[in-house]
């Protein structure tokens, strides 16, 4: 059974860089797009972007200038970096398997941005 | 970006009720529409994909319909475990976008 597990720093100061990693167990990165999606506390879901096993990316234009998604096929992992964070970036961040629907999700990581 | 609008934003219902949630896209998305259920503290769970296809393991009381711009999620007989927030999501184009959510509460 394929699983995804994610990890990364949960408390950041403004202007720092958010860094999260998601590992895929029991399956391959190939054939799917691997996405990052976030959810501010009490709010809805926002798609951040995606990457395939070849490293081709798509980003949400609203975050594109600050976001980098990368893949490490040797470790079966993919990662998210978000630069220059502010309080508005406080959210639960999820990794998920796409591209057309998200039937497999990581457990979520709460990232709080506070001075 | 394609805007997804759900209605209602919240509803109160009783166990056994039939519940309908609608989702409207700002442009034609064919049947590139998915539905998710989310309970507090958990990741969303895929219920319906491609507008009407039931995800494996999801109870048959959940159904989806629609195409183009208007879509519906129906729960035929609400069960206690169905009290949650429901989201629609379009997969027609990037950026993928979600509706704002519909919270189903106990009456």
Tab-separated table of C-alpha atoms in Angstrom:
chain	number	residue	atom	x	y	z
A	1	UNK	CA	0.000	0.000	0.000
A	2	UNK	CA	1.439	3.310	-1.080
A	3	UNK	CA	1.919	5.893	1.650
A	4	UNK	CA	3.281	9.403	1.765
A	5	UNK	CA	4.877	10.897	4.842
A	6	UNK	CA	5.992	14.471	5.206
A	7	UNK	CA	8.189	16.437	7.545
A	8	UNK	CA	9.749	19.852	8.037
A	9	UNK	CA	10.097	22.803	10.378
A	10	UNK	CA	6.872	23.903	12.001
A	11	UNK	CA	7.818	27.326	13.379
A	12	UNK	CA	9.370	30.072	11.300
A	13	UNK	CA	10.059	33.760	11.672
A	14	UNK	CA	8.995	36.283	9.041
A	15	UNK	CA	11.363	36.423	6.036
A	16	UNK	CA	12.660	32.878	6.644
A	17	UNK	CA	12.316	29.999	4.170
A	18	UNK	CA	9.768	27.243	4.599
A	19	UNK	CA	11.143	23.806	3.740
A	20	UNK	CA	9.100	20.596	3.692
A	21	UNK	CA	9.797	17.138	2.286
A	22	UNK	CA	7.445	14.332	1.358
A	23	UNK	CA	8.551	10.716	0.933
A	24	UNK	CA	6.673	8.072	-1.024
A	25	UNK	CA	6.730	4.532	0.382
A	26	UNK	CA	5.573	1.400	-1.393
A	27	UNK	CA	5.337	2.971	-4.807
A	28	UNK	CA	7.131	5.003	-7.430
A	29	UNK	CA	7.103	8.692	-8.237
A	30	UNK	CA	6.735	7.800	-11.911
A	31	UNK	CA	3.413	8.271	-13.617
A	32	UNK	CA	2.056	10.869	-11.241
A	33	UNK	CA	2.307	14.547	-10.443
A	34	UNK	CA	3.185	15.275	-6.848
A	35	UNK	CA	1.569	18.340	-5.388
A	36	UNK	CA	1.707	20.662	-2.422
A	37	UNK	CA	-1.561	22.076	-1.086
A	38	UNK	CA	-2.037	24.304	1.931
A	39	UNK	CA	-4.877	25.239	4.263
A	40	UNK	CA	-4.747	28.286	6.564
A	41	UNK	CA	-6.373	27.681	9.950
A	42	UNK	CA	-10.149	27.588	9.592
A	43	UNK	CA	-9.996	28.280	5.845
A	44	UNK	CA	-10.116	26.446	2.537
A	45	UNK	CA	-7.582	24.657	0.374
A	46	UNK	CA	-5.017	26.349	-1.871
A	47	UNK	CA	-3.001	24.520	-4.502
A	48	UNK	CA	0.660	25.566	-4.399
A	49	UNK	CA	2.103	23.561	-7.272
A	50	UNK	CA	3.210	20.178	-8.572
A	51	UNK	CA	6.147	18.251	-9.992
A	52	UNK	CA	6.524	15.003	-11.936
A	53	UNK	CA	9.317	12.455	-11.684
A	54	UNK	CA	11.193	14.185	-14.510
A	55	UNK	CA	11.248	17.458	-12.616
A	56	UNK	CA	8.668	19.329	-14.683
A	57	UNK	CA	6.854	21.805	-12.466
A	58	UNK	CA	3.664	23.859	-12.430
A	59	UNK	CA	3.170	26.592	-9.867
A	60	UNK	CA	0.271	28.688	-8.696
A	61	UNK	CA	0.904	32.150	-10.190
A	62	UNK	CA	-0.045	33.696	-6.844
A	63	UNK	CA	3.027	32.071	-5.220
A	64	UNK	CA	5.284	31.432	-8.200
A	65	UNK	CA	7.873	34.081	-7.351
A	66	UNK	CA	8.537	32.486	-3.943
A	67	UNK	CA	8.063	28.759	-4.549
A	68	UNK	CA	10.399	25.970	-5.606
A	69	UNK	CA	9.317	22.337	-5.808
A	70	UNK	CA	12.029	19.770	-6.435
A	71	UNK	CA	12.272	15.989	-6.725
A	72	UNK	CA	14.883	13.451	-5.659
A	73	UNK	CA	14.073	10.229	-7.468
A	74	UNK	CA	16.933	8.352	-5.765
A	75	UNK	CA	15.193	8.867	-2.422
A	76	UNK	CA	11.623	8.762	-3.773
A	77	UNK	CA	11.066	12.182	-2.264
A	78	UNK	CA	9.928	15.616	-3.335
A	79	UNK	CA	10.270	18.916	-1.528
A	80	UNK	CA	8.757	22.378	-1.151
A	81	UNK	CA	10.596	25.603	-0.482
A	82	UNK	CA	8.745	28.868	0.071
A	83	UNK	CA	10.865	31.987	0.474
A	84	UNK	CA	10.270	35.149	2.465
A	85	UNK	CA	7.398	33.809	4.533
A	86	UNK	CA	4.938	36.068	6.356
A	87	UNK	CA	2.098	35.445	8.774
A	88	UNK	CA	-0.158	34.922	5.747
A	89	UNK	CA	1.781	31.720	5.007
A	90	UNK	CA	0.703	30.161	8.302
A	91	UNK	CA	-1.154	27.013	7.296
A	92	UNK	CA	-1.263	23.248	7.320
A	93	UNK	CA	0.763	22.106	4.322
A	94	UNK	CA	-0.101	18.828	2.629
A	95	UNK	CA	1.633	16.813	-0.032
A	96	UNK	CA	-0.639	14.824	-2.338
A	97	UNK	CA	-0.548	12.608	-5.416
A	98	UNK	CA	-2.122	13.964	-8.596
A	99	UNK	CA	-2.454	15.252	-11.262
A	100	UNK	CA	-6.198	15.059	-11.844
A	101	UNK	CA	-7.452	14.075	-8.413
A	102	UNK	CA	-5.872	13.711	-5.004
A	103	UNK	CA	-6.565	10.256	-3.639
A	104	UNK	CA	-3.380	10.030	-1.587
A	105	UNK	CA	-2.331	12.670	0.951
A	106	UNK	CA	0.384	13.182	3.490
A	107	UNK	CA	-0.562	13.675	7.110
A	108	UNK	CA	-0.116	17.444	6.952
A	109	UNK	CA	2.380	19.761	8.664
A	110	UNK	CA	1.306	22.866	10.533
A	111	UNK	CA	3.686	25.703	9.721
A	112	UNK	CA	3.364	28.784	11.897
A	113	UNK	CA	5.053	32.059	11.011
A	114	UNK	CA	5.509	34.257	14.059
A	115	UNK	CA	8.088	36.879	15.113
B	1	UNK	CA	-7.786	30.963	-12.784
B	2	UNK	CA	-11.029	28.997	-12.713
B	3	UNK	CA	-13.203	30.054	-9.788
B	4	UNK	CA	-15.183	27.354	-7.976
B	5	UNK	CA	-18.238	28.426	-5.986
B	6	UNK	CA	-20.035	26.070	-3.628
B	7	UNK	CA	-23.461	26.459	-2.094
B	8	UNK	CA	-24.512	26.485	0.591
B	9	UNK	CA	-21.509	27.413	2.742
B	10	UNK	CA	-23.049	25.435	5.574
B	11	UNK	CA	-26.135	23.379	6.270
B	12	UNK	CA	-27.776	21.629	9.183
B	13	UNK	CA	-29.241	18.188	8.639
B	14	UNK	CA	-30.352	15.125	10.536
B	15	UNK	CA	-29.220	11.526	10.284
B	16	UNK	CA	-31.109	9.914	7.416
B	17	UNK	CA	-31.620	13.140	5.483
B	18	UNK	CA	-30.826	13.492	1.815
B	19	UNK	CA	-28.226	16.230	1.362
B	20	UNK	CA	-27.271	18.044	-1.820
B	21	UNK	CA	-24.283	20.357	-2.288
B	22	UNK	CA	-23.715	22.286	-5.480
B	23	UNK	CA	-20.533	23.550	-7.104
B	24	UNK	CA	-20.327	25.988	-9.990
B	25	UNK	CA	-17.253	26.622	-12.125
B	26	UNK	CA	-16.521	30.000	-13.684
B	27	UNK	CA	-16.012	28.321	-17.072
B	28	UNK	CA	-16.720	25.012	-18.772
B	29	UNK	CA	-14.620	22.271	-17.140
B	30	UNK	CA	-16.325	19.279	-18.785
B	31	UNK	CA	-16.282	16.582	-16.085
B	32	UNK	CA	-12.918	17.524	-14.559
B	33	UNK	CA	-14.453	17.870	-11.121
B	34	UNK	CA	-13.657	16.098	-7.864
B	35	UNK	CA	-15.279	16.050	-4.422
B	36	UNK	CA	-13.514	15.680	-1.059
B	37	UNK	CA	-14.603	15.202	2.529
B	38	UNK	CA	-12.562	16.664	5.376
B	39	UNK	CA	-12.978	16.146	9.097
B	40	UNK	CA	-11.152	18.314	11.675
B	41	UNK	CA	-7.436	17.634	11.913
B	42	UNK	CA	-7.414	15.277	8.931
B	43	UNK	CA	-6.347	15.500	5.317
B	44	UNK	CA	-9.131	15.677	2.742
B	45	UNK	CA	-10.467	12.353	1.500
B	46	UNK	CA	-11.365	11.849	-2.161
B	47	UNK	CA	-15.013	10.819	-2.570
B	48	UNK	CA	-15.889	11.398	-6.217
B	49	UNK	CA	-13.626	11.960	-9.220
B	50	UNK	CA	-14.412	12.898	-12.816
B	51	UNK	CA	-17.725	14.360	-11.602
B	52	UNK	CA	-19.520	11.055	-11.041
B	53	UNK	CA	-17.051	8.223	-10.413
B	54	UNK	CA	-17.044	6.820	-6.897
B	55	UNK	CA	-13.590	6.424	-5.378
B	56	UNK	CA	-12.817	2.893	-4.244
B	57	UNK	CA	-13.974	2.235	-0.700
B	58	UNK	CA	-16.403	5.165	-0.553
B	59	UNK	CA	-19.968	4.228	0.455
B	60	UNK	CA	-22.541	4.178	-2.326
B	61	UNK	CA	-24.715	6.742	-0.541
B	62	UNK	CA	-22.351	9.341	-2.031
B	63	UNK	CA	-22.949	10.270	-5.649
B	64	UNK	CA	-21.923	13.039	-8.005
B	65	UNK	CA	-23.388	14.478	-11.162
B	66	UNK	CA	-22.993	17.318	-13.595
B	67	UNK	CA	-20.833	18.556	-16.419
B	68	UNK	CA	-19.789	21.859	-17.892
B	69	UNK	CA	-20.173	24.421	-15.128
B	70	UNK	CA	-22.709	22.940	-12.696
B	71	UNK	CA	-22.110	19.972	-10.426
B	72	UNK	CA	-23.811	18.268	-7.502
B	73	UNK	CA	-22.725	16.046	-4.641
B	74	UNK	CA	-25.548	14.063	-3.065
B	75	UNK	CA	-25.562	12.056	0.133
B	76	UNK	CA	-28.653	9.870	-0.087
B	77	UNK	CA	-29.015	9.113	3.631
B	78	UNK	CA	-26.787	11.108	5.960
B	79	UNK	CA	-24.871	9.047	8.491
B	80	UNK	CA	-23.191	10.275	11.719
B	81	UNK	CA	-19.733	9.934	10.180
B	82	UNK	CA	-20.739	12.199	7.274
B	83	UNK	CA	-20.769	15.377	9.365
B	84	UNK	CA	-17.766	17.120	7.853
B	85	UNK	CA	-16.721	19.798	5.387
B	86	UNK	CA	-16.965	19.049	1.678
B	87	UNK	CA	-14.891	20.627	-1.092
B	88	UNK	CA	-15.122	20.539	-4.853
B	89	UNK	CA	-11.961	20.874	-6.980
B	90	UNK	CA	-11.433	21.378	-10.690
B	91	UNK	CA	-8.714	19.493	-12.533
B	92	UNK	CA	-9.370	21.028	-15.951
B	93	UNK	CA	-6.402	23.386	-15.769
B	94	UNK	CA	-3.676	24.708	-13.521
B	95	UNK	CA	-3.704	26.251	-11.042
B	96	UNK	CA	-6.012	23.626	-9.590
B	97	UNK	CA	-8.677	25.393	-7.571
B	98	UNK	CA	-11.072	24.386	-4.831
B	99	UNK	CA	-14.460	25.596	-3.743
B	100	UNK	CA	-14.653	27.387	-0.417
B	101	UNK	CA	-16.199	24.380	1.307
B	102	UNK	CA	-19.594	23.335	2.644
B	103	UNK	CA	-19.827	22.433	6.311
B	104	UNK	CA	-22.470	19.812	7.089
B	105	UNK	CA	-23.563	20.089	10.707
B	106	UNK	CA	-25.903	18.133	12.926
B	107	UNK	CA	-29.399	19.592	13.280
